[in-house]
Every structure is written in structure tokens, then in C-alpha cells.
mmCIF file of C-alpha atoms and ligand atoms in Angstrom:
data_model
loop_
_atom_site.group_PDB
_atom_site.id
_atom_site.type_symbol
_atom_site.label_atom_id
_atom_site.label_comp_id
_atom_site.label_asym_id
_atom_site.label_seq_id
_atom_site.Cartn_x
_atom_site.Cartn_y
_atom_site.Cartn_z
ATOM 1 C CA MET A 149 3.882 30.070 1.944
ATOM 2 C CA GLN A 150 7.276 31.331 1.438
ATOM 3 C CA ASP A 151 7.543 33.214 -1.850
ATOM 4 C CA THR A 152 10.193 32.555 -4.547
ATOM 5 C CA LEU A 153 11.981 35.777 -4.222
ATOM 6 C CA THR A 154 12.455 35.488 -0.424
ATOM 7 C CA ILE A 155 13.775 31.904 -0.898
ATOM 8 C CA LEU A 156 16.071 33.054 -3.803
ATOM 9 C CA GLU A 157 17.351 35.951 -1.565
ATOM 10 C CA ARG A 158 18.412 33.468 1.048
ATOM 11 C CA LEU A 159 19.821 30.950 -1.269
ATOM 12 C CA CYS A 160 21.980 33.493 -3.007
ATOM 13 C CA ALA A 161 23.334 34.784 0.309
ATOM 14 C CA PHE A 162 25.061 31.542 0.901
ATOM 15 C CA ASP A 163 28.505 31.576 -0.797
ATOM 16 C CA THR A 164 28.320 28.019 -2.184
ATOM 17 C CA THR A 165 31.184 28.384 -4.562
ATOM 18 C CA SER A 166 32.109 24.777 -5.330
ATOM 19 C CA HIS A 167 35.281 24.625 -3.355
ATOM 20 C CA LYS A 168 33.535 25.913 -0.252
ATOM 21 C CA THR A 169 31.053 24.097 1.952
ATOM 22 C CA ASN A 170 27.279 24.061 1.075
ATOM 23 C CA LEU A 171 26.081 22.845 4.533
ATOM 24 C CA GLU A 172 24.493 26.032 5.676
ATOM 25 C CA CYS A 173 22.640 26.223 2.386
ATOM 26 C CA ILE A 174 21.439 22.635 2.785
ATOM 27 C CA GLU A 175 20.466 23.236 6.309
ATOM 28 C CA TYR A 176 18.239 26.108 5.318
ATOM 29 C CA CYS A 177 16.606 23.929 2.684
ATOM 30 C CA ARG A 178 16.205 21.103 5.222
ATOM 31 C CA GLN A 179 14.386 23.424 7.640
ATOM 32 C CA LEU A 180 12.216 24.791 4.940
ATOM 33 C CA LEU A 181 11.182 21.285 3.607
ATOM 34 C CA SER A 182 10.863 19.699 6.962
ATOM 35 C CA SER A 183 8.348 22.362 8.177
ATOM 36 C CA ALA A 184 6.495 21.862 4.812
ATOM 37 C CA GLY A 185 6.045 18.100 5.802
ATOM 38 C CA PHE A 186 8.811 16.561 3.745
ATOM 39 C CA ASP A 187 10.885 13.583 4.865
ATOM 40 C CA VAL A 188 14.381 15.000 4.390
ATOM 41 C CA THR A 189 17.492 12.949 4.165
ATOM 42 C CA ILE A 190 20.966 14.600 4.106
ATOM 43 C CA LEU A 191 23.697 12.650 2.477
ATOM 44 C CA PRO A 192 27.091 14.171 3.301
ATOM 45 C CA ASN A 193 30.315 13.589 1.369
ATOM 46 C CA ALA A 194 33.183 11.418 2.657
ATOM 47 C CA GLU A 195 34.778 14.422 4.395
ATOM 48 C CA GLY A 196 31.653 15.746 5.816
ATOM 49 C CA SER A 197 32.231 19.112 4.277
ATOM 50 C CA LYS A 198 29.405 19.051 1.756
ATOM 51 C CA ALA A 199 26.035 17.369 1.344
ATOM 52 C CA ASN A 200 23.397 16.189 -0.933
ATOM 53 C CA LEU A 201 19.806 16.497 0.170
ATOM 54 C CA HIS A 202 16.758 14.394 -0.735
ATOM 55 C CA ALA A 203 13.288 15.263 0.332
ATOM 56 C CA VAL A 204 10.047 13.526 -0.441
ATOM 57 C CA THR A 205 6.352 13.967 0.407
ATOM 58 C CA GLY A 206 3.265 12.201 -0.581
ATOM 59 C CA PRO A 207 2.710 8.528 -1.428
ATOM 60 C CA LYS A 208 5.996 6.850 -1.919
ATOM 61 C CA GLU A 209 5.379 3.849 -4.208
ATOM 62 C CA ARG A 210 3.822 5.633 -7.166
ATOM 63 C CA PRO A 211 5.826 7.279 -9.922
ATOM 64 C CA ALA A 212 6.406 10.891 -8.923
ATOM 65 C CA LEU A 213 7.696 14.291 -10.022
ATOM 66 C CA VAL A 214 11.372 14.854 -9.129
ATOM 67 C CA LEU A 215 12.896 18.298 -9.263
ATOM 68 C CA ALA A 216 16.665 18.273 -9.280
ATOM 69 C CA GLY A 217 19.264 20.881 -9.179
ATOM 70 C CA HIS A 218 22.823 21.808 -7.867
ATOM 71 C CA THR A 219 23.490 24.166 -4.977
ATOM 72 C CA ASP A 220 27.073 24.999 -5.862
ATOM 73 C CA VAL A 221 28.088 27.971 -7.947
ATOM 74 C CA VAL A 222 31.111 29.059 -9.979
ATOM 75 C CA PRO A 223 33.663 31.508 -8.383
ATOM 76 C CA VAL A 224 33.366 35.268 -8.790
ATOM 77 C CA GLY A 225 37.085 35.902 -8.502
ATOM 78 C CA GLY A 226 38.493 38.033 -11.352
ATOM 79 C CA GLN A 227 35.036 39.142 -12.580
ATOM 80 C CA GLN A 228 33.902 42.781 -12.433
ATOM 81 C CA TRP A 229 30.512 42.926 -10.577
ATOM 82 C CA THR A 230 28.587 46.063 -10.147
ATOM 83 C CA SER A 231 26.647 44.737 -7.140
ATOM 84 C CA ASP A 232 27.499 42.269 -4.208
ATOM 85 C CA PRO A 233 27.344 38.881 -6.049
ATOM 86 C CA PHE A 234 25.972 37.269 -2.765
ATOM 87 C CA LYS A 235 23.151 39.816 -2.286
ATOM 88 C CA LEU A 236 20.170 39.463 -4.583
ATOM 89 C CA THR A 237 19.751 42.807 -6.366
ATOM 90 C CA GLN A 238 16.754 43.755 -8.272
ATOM 91 C CA LYS A 239 16.819 46.176 -11.218
ATOM 92 C CA ASP A 240 14.481 46.582 -14.357
ATOM 93 C CA GLY A 241 12.765 43.155 -13.651
ATOM 94 C CA LYS A 242 16.149 41.476 -13.369
ATOM 95 C CA LEU A 243 17.511 39.719 -10.441
ATOM 96 C CA PHE A 244 21.327 39.872 -10.042
ATOM 97 C CA ALA A 245 23.437 37.409 -7.990
ATOM 98 C CA ARG A 246 25.949 34.614 -8.460
ATOM 99 C CA GLY A 247 23.833 31.571 -9.024
ATOM 100 C CA ALA A 248 20.566 33.492 -9.832
ATOM 101 C CA VAL A 249 20.355 31.774 -13.107
ATOM 102 C CA ASP A 250 22.586 28.731 -12.482
ATOM 103 C CA MET A 251 20.675 27.509 -10.780
ATOM 104 C CA LYS A 252 19.415 28.883 -7.458
ATOM 105 C CA GLY A 253 16.395 30.476 -9.411
ATOM 106 C CA PHE A 254 15.093 27.075 -10.315
ATOM 107 C CA LEU A 255 15.776 25.808 -6.705
ATOM 108 C CA ALA A 256 13.793 28.756 -5.255
ATOM 109 C CA VAL A 257 10.846 27.936 -7.558
ATOM 110 C CA ALA A 258 11.092 24.229 -6.399
ATOM 111 C CA LEU A 259 11.293 25.099 -2.859
ATOM 112 C CA SER A 260 8.453 27.524 -3.014
ATOM 113 C CA LEU A 261 6.241 24.982 -4.718
ATOM 114 C CA ALA A 262 7.255 22.418 -1.965
ATOM 115 C CA THR A 263 5.974 24.737 0.872
ATOM 116 C CA THR A 264 2.442 24.562 -0.653
ATOM 117 C CA TRP A 265 2.470 20.949 -1.838
ATOM 118 C CA ALA A 266 1.045 19.368 1.390
ATOM 119 C CA THR A 267 -2.145 21.495 0.930
ATOM 120 C CA GLU A 268 -2.314 21.707 -2.751
ATOM 121 C CA ALA A 269 -1.392 18.262 -3.970
ATOM 122 C CA ARG A 270 -2.103 15.962 -0.844
ATOM 123 C CA ASP A 271 -2.392 12.781 -2.818
ATOM 124 C CA ARG A 272 0.674 13.218 -5.192
ATOM 125 C CA SER A 273 4.329 12.796 -4.321
ATOM 126 C CA LEU A 274 7.220 15.163 -4.982
ATOM 127 C CA HIS A 275 10.837 14.570 -4.569
ATOM 128 C CA LEU A 276 13.518 17.359 -4.402
ATOM 129 C CA VAL A 277 17.073 16.443 -4.956
ATOM 130 C CA LEU A 278 19.798 19.034 -4.252
ATOM 131 C CA THR A 279 23.476 18.281 -4.924
ATOM 132 C CA TYR A 280 26.974 19.679 -4.377
ATOM 133 C CA ASP A 281 29.994 20.036 -6.775
ATOM 134 C CA GLU A 282 28.058 19.979 -10.123
ATOM 135 C CA GLU A 283 30.253 22.652 -11.509
ATOM 136 C CA THR A 284 33.500 20.825 -10.890
ATOM 137 C CA GLY A 285 32.414 17.413 -12.280
ATOM 138 C CA CYS A 286 28.943 16.361 -11.041
ATOM 139 C CA PHE A 287 30.540 14.619 -8.030
ATOM 140 C CA GLY A 288 27.508 15.019 -5.879
ATOM 141 C CA ALA A 289 25.005 13.615 -8.398
ATOM 142 C CA ARG A 290 27.361 10.725 -8.959
ATOM 143 C CA GLU A 291 27.297 9.956 -5.228
ATOM 144 C CA ILE A 292 23.461 10.248 -4.956
ATOM 145 C CA SER A 293 22.475 8.238 -8.141
ATOM 146 C CA GLY A 294 22.525 4.676 -6.479
ATOM 147 C CA TYR A 295 20.513 6.043 -3.480
ATOM 148 C CA LEU A 296 17.899 7.539 -5.716
ATOM 149 C CA ARG A 297 17.542 4.253 -7.592
ATOM 150 C CA LYS A 298 16.405 2.810 -4.334
ATOM 151 C CA VAL A 299 14.093 5.435 -2.980
ATOM 152 C CA ILE A 300 12.361 6.802 -6.054
ATOM 153 C CA PRO A 301 9.979 4.687 -8.151
ATOM 154 C CA ALA A 302 11.147 3.886 -11.650
ATOM 155 C CA ASN A 303 9.710 5.918 -14.406
ATOM 156 C CA SER A 304 9.180 8.920 -12.182
ATOM 157 C CA ILE A 305 9.474 12.184 -14.040
ATOM 158 C CA CYS A 306 12.619 14.122 -13.399
ATOM 159 C CA ILE A 307 13.314 17.776 -14.227
ATOM 160 C CA VAL A 308 16.707 19.112 -14.044
ATOM 161 C CA GLY A 309 16.171 22.812 -13.855
ATOM 162 C CA GLU A 310 19.271 24.133 -15.633
ATOM 163 C CA PRO A 311 18.752 27.455 -17.454
ATOM 164 C CA THR A 312 17.429 26.415 -20.799
ATOM 165 C CA ASP A 313 14.859 29.191 -21.265
ATOM 166 C CA MET A 314 12.308 26.552 -20.503
ATOM 167 C CA ARG A 315 13.248 24.583 -23.654
ATOM 168 C CA PRO A 316 13.352 20.907 -23.193
ATOM 169 C CA ILE A 317 16.933 19.597 -23.678
ATOM 170 C CA VAL A 318 16.896 15.925 -24.495
ATOM 171 C CA ALA A 319 20.410 15.025 -24.895
ATOM 172 C CA HIS A 320 23.889 16.306 -23.951
ATOM 173 C CA LYS A 321 27.474 15.116 -24.454
ATOM 174 C CA GLY A 322 29.526 13.366 -21.734
ATOM 175 C CA ILE A 323 33.028 14.240 -20.609
ATOM 176 C CA LEU A 324 35.853 11.878 -19.997
ATOM 177 C CA GLY A 325 38.839 13.864 -18.524
ATOM 178 C CA LEU A 326 42.102 11.929 -18.409
ATOM 179 C CA ARG A 327 45.611 12.458 -17.206
ATOM 180 C CA ALA A 328 48.480 10.438 -18.859
ATOM 181 C CA THR A 329 51.796 10.274 -17.116
ATOM 182 C CA VAL A 330 54.740 8.981 -19.216
ATOM 183 C CA GLU A 331 57.958 7.949 -17.520
ATOM 184 C CA GLY A 332 61.118 7.230 -19.538
ATOM 185 C CA SER A 333 64.869 7.685 -19.084
ATOM 186 C CA GLU A 334 67.157 10.162 -17.494
ATOM 187 C CA GLY A 335 70.311 11.127 -19.095
ATOM 188 C CA HIS A 336 72.589 13.345 -21.264
ATOM 189 C CA ALA A 337 70.851 14.512 -24.492
ATOM 190 C CA ALA A 338 73.802 12.954 -26.373
ATOM 191 C CA THR A 339 72.709 9.402 -25.369
ATOM 192 C CA ILE A 340 69.141 9.701 -26.667
ATOM 193 C CA ALA A 341 69.726 7.053 -29.248
ATOM 194 C CA THR A 342 69.714 4.399 -26.487
ATOM 195 C CA LYS A 343 67.140 6.126 -24.135
ATOM 196 C CA SER A 344 63.407 6.634 -23.817
ATOM 197 C CA ASN A 345 62.446 10.205 -23.965
ATOM 198 C CA ALA A 346 59.071 10.783 -22.152
ATOM 199 C CA ILE A 347 58.169 13.818 -24.192
ATOM 200 C CA HIS A 348 58.763 11.992 -27.474
ATOM 201 C CA PHE A 349 56.336 9.151 -26.339
ATOM 202 C CA ALA A 350 53.778 11.545 -24.966
ATOM 203 C CA SER A 351 53.681 13.412 -28.373
ATOM 204 C CA GLU A 352 52.971 10.060 -30.048
ATOM 205 C CA LEU A 353 50.043 9.765 -27.659
ATOM 206 C CA VAL A 354 48.929 13.242 -28.862
ATOM 207 C CA GLN A 355 49.218 12.140 -32.480
ATOM 208 C CA TYR A 356 47.093 9.068 -31.537
ATOM 209 C CA LEU A 357 44.416 11.397 -29.995
ATOM 210 C CA LEU A 358 44.418 13.673 -32.976
ATOM 211 C CA GLY A 359 43.780 10.650 -35.339
ATOM 212 C CA LYS A 360 40.957 9.622 -33.072
ATOM 213 C CA SER A 361 39.502 13.211 -33.056
ATOM 214 C CA GLN A 362 39.559 13.006 -37.035
ATOM 215 C CA TYR A 363 37.881 9.687 -36.828
ATOM 216 C CA TYR A 364 34.900 11.095 -34.817
ATOM 217 C CA SER A 365 34.695 14.385 -36.757
ATOM 218 C CA ALA A 366 34.300 12.191 -39.984
ATOM 219 C CA MET A 367 31.343 10.419 -38.550
ATOM 220 C CA SER A 368 27.876 11.616 -39.747
ATOM 221 C CA SER A 369 25.514 13.018 -37.042
ATOM 222 C CA LYS A 370 21.941 14.443 -37.315
ATOM 223 C CA ASN A 371 21.252 16.226 -34.263
ATOM 224 C CA THR A 372 21.058 19.843 -33.030
ATOM 225 C CA TYR A 373 24.351 20.237 -31.040
ATOM 226 C CA ALA A 374 26.504 23.376 -31.634
ATOM 227 C CA THR A 375 29.324 20.831 -32.508
ATOM 228 C CA PRO A 376 27.402 17.659 -33.590
ATOM 229 C CA LYS A 377 30.490 15.442 -33.249
ATOM 230 C CA SER A 378 32.570 13.956 -30.421
ATOM 231 C CA THR A 379 35.698 15.934 -29.798
ATOM 232 C CA ILE A 380 39.120 15.429 -28.248
ATOM 233 C CA GLN A 381 41.213 18.115 -26.778
ATOM 234 C CA VAL A 382 44.648 18.120 -25.032
ATOM 235 C CA GLY A 383 44.518 20.969 -22.688
ATOM 236 C CA LEU A 384 47.760 20.642 -20.764
ATOM 237 C CA ILE A 385 51.254 19.273 -21.225
ATOM 238 C CA HIS A 386 54.035 19.351 -18.724
ATOM 239 C CA GLY A 387 57.431 17.674 -19.181
ATOM 240 C CA GLY A 388 61.231 17.761 -19.222
ATOM 241 C CA GLN A 389 63.739 19.855 -17.401
ATOM 242 C CA ALA A 390 66.180 21.387 -19.796
ATOM 243 C CA ARG A 391 67.047 21.276 -23.486
ATOM 244 C CA ASN A 392 70.131 19.072 -23.054
ATOM 245 C CA MET A 393 68.589 16.584 -20.719
ATOM 246 C CA ILE A 394 66.499 13.624 -21.707
ATOM 247 C CA ALA A 395 62.990 14.220 -20.483
ATOM 248 C CA LYS A 396 62.146 11.578 -17.889
ATOM 249 C CA ARG A 397 58.586 12.435 -17.277
ATOM 250 C CA CYS A 398 55.789 14.155 -19.259
ATOM 251 C CA GLU A 399 52.211 14.604 -18.167
ATOM 252 C CA LEU A 400 49.144 15.305 -20.389
ATOM 253 C CA GLU A 401 45.651 16.254 -19.584
ATOM 254 C CA PHE A 402 42.995 15.793 -22.169
ATOM 255 C CA GLU A 403 39.133 15.411 -22.555
ATOM 256 C CA PHE A 404 36.934 13.329 -24.653
ATOM 257 C CA ARG A 405 33.659 15.120 -25.028
ATOM 258 C CA HIS A 406 31.329 12.570 -26.483
ATOM 259 C CA LEU A 407 27.874 12.178 -27.974
ATOM 260 C CA PRO A 408 25.731 9.666 -26.195
ATOM 261 C CA GLU A 409 26.205 7.299 -29.017
ATOM 262 C CA ASP A 410 30.081 7.337 -28.761
ATOM 263 C CA SER A 411 30.844 5.349 -25.832
ATOM 264 C CA SER A 412 33.593 6.545 -23.365
ATOM 265 C CA ASP A 413 34.333 2.857 -22.414
ATOM 266 C CA VAL A 414 35.073 1.968 -25.930
ATOM 267 C CA PHE A 415 37.303 5.057 -26.205
ATOM 268 C CA LEU A 416 39.153 4.146 -23.036
ATOM 269 C CA THR A 417 39.564 0.426 -24.135
ATOM 270 C CA GLU A 418 41.052 1.449 -27.449
ATOM 271 C CA LEU A 419 43.385 4.072 -25.852
ATOM 272 C CA ASN A 420 44.624 1.374 -23.436
ATOM 273 C CA ALA A 421 45.182 -1.051 -26.232
ATOM 274 C CA PHE A 422 47.280 1.445 -28.119
ATOM 275 C CA MET A 423 49.476 2.140 -25.129
ATOM 276 C CA THR A 424 50.097 -1.380 -24.094
ATOM 277 C CA SER A 425 50.459 -3.056 -27.412
ATOM 278 C CA ASP A 426 52.077 -0.183 -29.407
ATOM 279 C CA LEU A 427 53.514 2.624 -27.262
ATOM 280 C CA LEU A 428 54.864 0.709 -24.249
ATOM 281 C CA PRO A 429 56.797 -1.969 -25.983
ATOM 282 C CA ARG A 430 58.871 0.685 -27.869
ATOM 283 C CA MET A 431 59.220 2.668 -24.673
ATOM 284 C CA THR A 432 60.649 -0.293 -22.721
ATOM 285 C CA GLY A 433 63.013 -1.259 -25.501
ATOM 286 C CA ASN A 434 65.400 1.272 -24.229
ATOM 287 C CA GLN A 435 64.244 1.704 -20.555
ATOM 288 C CA GLU A 436 63.043 -1.472 -18.925
ATOM 289 C CA ASP A 437 60.941 0.320 -16.302
ATOM 290 C CA ALA A 438 59.497 2.906 -18.645
ATOM 291 C CA SER A 439 55.736 3.359 -18.000
ATOM 292 C CA ILE A 440 52.680 5.089 -19.013
ATOM 293 C CA GLN A 441 49.614 5.511 -16.600
ATOM 294 C CA ILE A 442 46.210 6.799 -17.280
ATOM 295 C CA GLU A 443 44.113 8.339 -14.414
ATOM 296 C CA THR A 444 40.549 9.323 -14.830
ATOM 297 C CA LEU A 445 39.990 12.892 -13.538
ATOM 298 C CA SER A 446 36.222 13.024 -14.452
ATOM 299 C CA ASN A 447 33.705 10.989 -16.134
ATOM 300 C CA VAL A 448 30.395 12.569 -16.481
ATOM 301 C CA PRO A 449 27.872 10.382 -18.469
ATOM 302 C CA ALA A 450 26.368 11.780 -21.634
ATOM 303 C CA PHE A 451 22.507 11.987 -21.543
ATOM 304 C CA ARG A 452 19.774 11.016 -23.822
ATOM 305 C CA VAL A 453 16.098 11.112 -23.030
ATOM 306 C CA THR A 454 14.454 7.757 -22.735
ATOM 307 C CA GLU A 455 12.424 6.453 -25.747
ATOM 308 C CA ASN A 456 8.754 7.404 -25.602
ATOM 309 C CA SER A 457 9.480 9.739 -22.613
ATOM 310 C CA GLU A 458 6.312 10.615 -20.629
ATOM 311 C CA CYS A 459 8.278 13.535 -19.185
ATOM 312 C CA LEU A 460 8.813 14.945 -22.743
ATOM 313 C CA ARG A 461 5.296 14.311 -23.781
ATOM 314 C CA VAL A 462 3.961 16.125 -20.641
ATOM 315 C CA LEU A 463 6.424 18.995 -21.056
ATOM 316 C CA LYS A 464 5.398 19.543 -24.686
ATOM 317 C CA GLU A 465 1.817 19.396 -23.770
ATOM 318 C CA ARG A 466 2.249 22.151 -21.189
ATOM 319 C CA LEU A 467 4.765 24.260 -23.037
ATOM 320 C CA GLY A 468 3.076 24.309 -26.489
ATOM 321 C CA PRO A 469 5.221 24.577 -29.626
ATOM 322 C CA VAL A 470 8.742 24.710 -28.479
ATOM 323 C CA GLU A 471 12.060 23.944 -29.829
ATOM 324 C CA ILE A 472 13.616 20.768 -28.457
ATOM 325 C CA GLY A 473 17.400 20.930 -28.111
ATOM 326 C CA CYS A 474 20.690 19.190 -27.479
ATOM 327 C CA TRP A 475 23.526 20.667 -25.377
ATOM 328 C CA ASP A 476 27.259 20.511 -25.901
ATOM 329 C CA GLY A 477 27.867 21.091 -22.117
ATOM 330 C CA VAL A 478 27.183 18.639 -19.443
ATOM 331 C CA THR A 479 24.685 18.380 -16.534
ATOM 332 C CA GLU A 480 23.716 15.846 -13.994
ATOM 333 C CA ALA A 481 20.975 14.513 -16.077
ATOM 334 C CA GLY A 482 22.958 11.475 -17.110
ATOM 335 C CA TYR A 483 23.146 10.364 -13.378
ATOM 336 C CA TYR A 484 19.410 10.704 -12.940
ATOM 337 C CA ALA A 485 18.754 8.754 -16.094
ATOM 338 C CA ASP A 486 21.106 6.136 -14.706
ATOM 339 C CA ALA A 487 18.992 6.045 -11.550
ATOM 340 C CA GLY A 488 16.037 4.861 -13.730
ATOM 341 C CA LEU A 489 14.312 8.337 -13.812
ATOM 342 C CA ASP A 490 12.539 9.692 -16.968
ATOM 343 C CA THR A 491 14.558 12.805 -17.119
ATOM 344 C CA ILE A 492 14.550 16.167 -19.146
ATOM 345 C CA ILE A 493 16.747 19.284 -18.600
ATOM 346 C CA CYS A 494 14.318 22.303 -18.549
ATOM 347 C CA GLY A 495 14.653 25.320 -16.419
ATOM 348 C CA PRO A 496 14.125 29.081 -16.234
ATOM 349 C CA GLY A 497 16.654 31.698 -17.531
ATOM 350 C CA SER A 498 19.258 31.619 -20.268
ATOM 351 C CA ILE A 499 22.513 29.721 -20.180
ATOM 352 C CA SER A 500 24.208 32.711 -21.729
ATOM 353 C CA GLN A 501 23.943 34.322 -18.247
ATOM 354 C CA ALA A 502 25.435 31.426 -16.397
ATOM 355 C CA HIS A 503 29.033 31.923 -15.094
ATOM 356 C CA GLN A 504 29.120 35.639 -16.135
ATOM 357 C CA PRO A 505 29.757 38.733 -13.980
ATOM 358 C CA ASN A 506 26.484 40.327 -13.028
ATOM 359 C CA GLU A 507 24.669 37.021 -13.609
ATOM 360 C CA TYR A 508 20.936 37.560 -13.476
ATOM 361 C CA ILE A 509 17.535 35.963 -14.153
ATOM 362 C CA ALA A 510 14.395 37.798 -15.138
ATOM 363 C CA ALA A 511 11.852 37.853 -12.488
ATOM 364 C CA ARG A 512 9.396 36.959 -15.256
ATOM 365 C CA ALA A 513 11.239 33.646 -16.193
ATOM 366 C CA LEU A 514 10.810 32.502 -12.535
ATOM 367 C CA GLU A 515 7.035 33.235 -12.659
ATOM 368 C CA ASP A 516 6.710 31.254 -15.886
ATOM 369 C CA CYS A 517 8.593 28.351 -14.426
ATOM 370 C CA SER A 518 6.632 28.461 -11.283
ATOM 371 C CA LYS A 519 3.362 28.378 -13.315
ATOM 372 C CA LEU A 520 4.648 25.331 -15.336
ATOM 373 C CA LEU A 521 5.710 23.352 -12.313
ATOM 374 C CA ARG A 522 2.508 24.021 -10.419
ATOM 375 C CA CYS A 523 0.668 22.918 -13.563
ATOM 376 C CA LEU A 524 2.571 19.881 -13.820
ATOM 377 C CA ALA A 525 2.254 19.121 -10.121
ATOM 378 C CA LEU A 526 -1.477 19.387 -10.057
ATOM 379 C CA HIS A 527 -2.565 17.736 -13.197
HETATM 380 ZN ZN1 LIG B 123 24.238 24.674 -13.665
#
């Protein structure tokens, strides 16, 4: 058996910052899992620069335990670290490294459990799912979701081990990230009465979004999010060339962070209706070929636990009295739920450590997680 710390040390030594490759890290996990008797499938991205991994052992037709996590980490650039972020450093019961808590700590526990699975839980099946590009938009999970639906029996229990302090998270918001590109007229500022200014129309779009935002914030919601409302935020605007020139082009980037009950499809349909039936006819009045285009930059589904979740029941039974929560941030859980898995987010360490300089996880948190998973696995 390879112990959790040794595995964590190896995992953290791979610099799997999202814009880099994770292939070496995946290869290490493949070797570990293959020698533990797992059937391992590597699913590379289109460019072959990164890969997801799926591993399974035990009887394949029965509902199983699925442990899922991402291999990528956020950058360390611009952060003040007091130790090498890619070398696991122990101090006062804490383990410091980039990814220690988010979320290679959980992966190390899962891999360590896998190494003893064949002898300890011979008649039960375990799936491991490791992904790329979670931090930049859950693109790896999006790719693997359809495949998982085919290879994992429905109603299998799936634990996404993001750092929740082992508190079950039963819902989170989704993110729809969009770019709007408005194209209007060129010309001298003096001729604006007969032209179509892209900034002016883009700002009408901003007004529309603010109105929508007010609509969502007025809706009542009874849940435990930090912000229990869907929100809209314009994060970037870029347009025009000079004060005395009509702005031909303006770009906006904005996000709709939505509760599971506020559909991103409905939001998008209404946005398109506003643009085509209200904004565009006025834009083309002065400039026939004026246009407005919407591109989807990211669309991570919101997540909500399935009704009568067996996964939640089992976790509550094992964890004892524990606070159940909702998250404002996103995870890959929505994609696993879409794949038909009974999914909960629950993992070791605190989210407050994630993405920070001197990121750490307490060794104790890994032990507790290990005990829980072992218990789930064997009973
Ligand atoms: Zn994470």
C-alpha cells in the first residue's frame, strides 16, 4: 500500500497549473491504478495536451462508489510563497503546496484507497474520475460526462472531493459567461444623429442586464448560499477609438451566476429576444449592416442533489450531525449529476485555503477523509 502522504507529495510535484499539461500527472495515476488492478481509460482532449482519466475495479454492472476530482491547479504567479509551491512541505501538522487542499489532497486519499481496494473490497466496485481544466471552466468534466453516463451504472454514488471541511454540499450555482460584440457605424462625431454608435447600444444592453439583475434579486429564496440570489455582473467593456469618432465596435463580457432554479437557457432566450426584437431594429435603422453577436465563453451547470439522495443519506449516517450547505462557487458536480450519478460535494480541508499563497491542508483532515471513504467503501 502506498500511503496518502507519499502520493500527495508526488501529485504536488507535477505543475498542473491549468494552462499547462497534466499528462505526466495522469500517467503517474494510471500506473498506480493499473498496478492496483484497475481498468484505466485515458481520455485526451482534442489537442492531446491534457487528459481525463477513468478507472474502475470490481463488478461493473452494480451501482458503485465514484470518487471524482480535478488534477489542475490555479497559478502561483504574483503570490508570495514561503516554500516551493510544487514541493510538499510539512510544518506543525500542516502540508503546504499548490493544490494541497484544492484538490490533490482528496485525490491522494482516493488513490491510496484504490491501492488497497482489490484486497479489502474484492466484491465491490470503485470508479475514479480525474479531470483537467476545472479551474478554467470545468471543460474536462464537460468532455467526460457523456462517457461516464455509458460506463457507470445509474444511481451510483459520486463524491466530488472539493474542500468542504467534510461538510456535504448539496447545491451550487451555475455560471453562464457571455461576450456580446456590438457593431455599428463609423464616422465623424458630428454625424451621430444619422449613425449607430456601438457603445450607446452596448450600454442599453448593460441597462437590460441590470434590470434583469434586479428582477432576480427581488425573488425570494430560502437556502444557505452566501448570496441566495442569481446575480449578473458585467466584468469587461471595450469599445471606441476616440472622443470625436463614432464608436464602430464595442465588446462586453458578463456573467450570469444562477441558482439551480433559475435556468440559464431561459436567461439566454430572453436576452436573444431583447436583442433581436428591441435593440437590433433600432441599430439597423441608421446602419443597415449593424449587428450584435453573443458568444458563450463558459456554461457550467448549476448543481442540486437528487431527491431522496442515497449518497446524502449514507454521508449523514457516517458523518453524524453535520451542517449541510450550498455553495456560491461552481464545481464539476453538475456534470456528474447530468451523467446520472447521485452526487454530493464533500472533501477534506477548507475552501478558505484554496487559491491562496501558502495553500495547505491539515494532515488530520486527510486522515479523517481517509477513514470516511474507507468506511463508505467497506460497508
Ligand atoms: Zn477545486
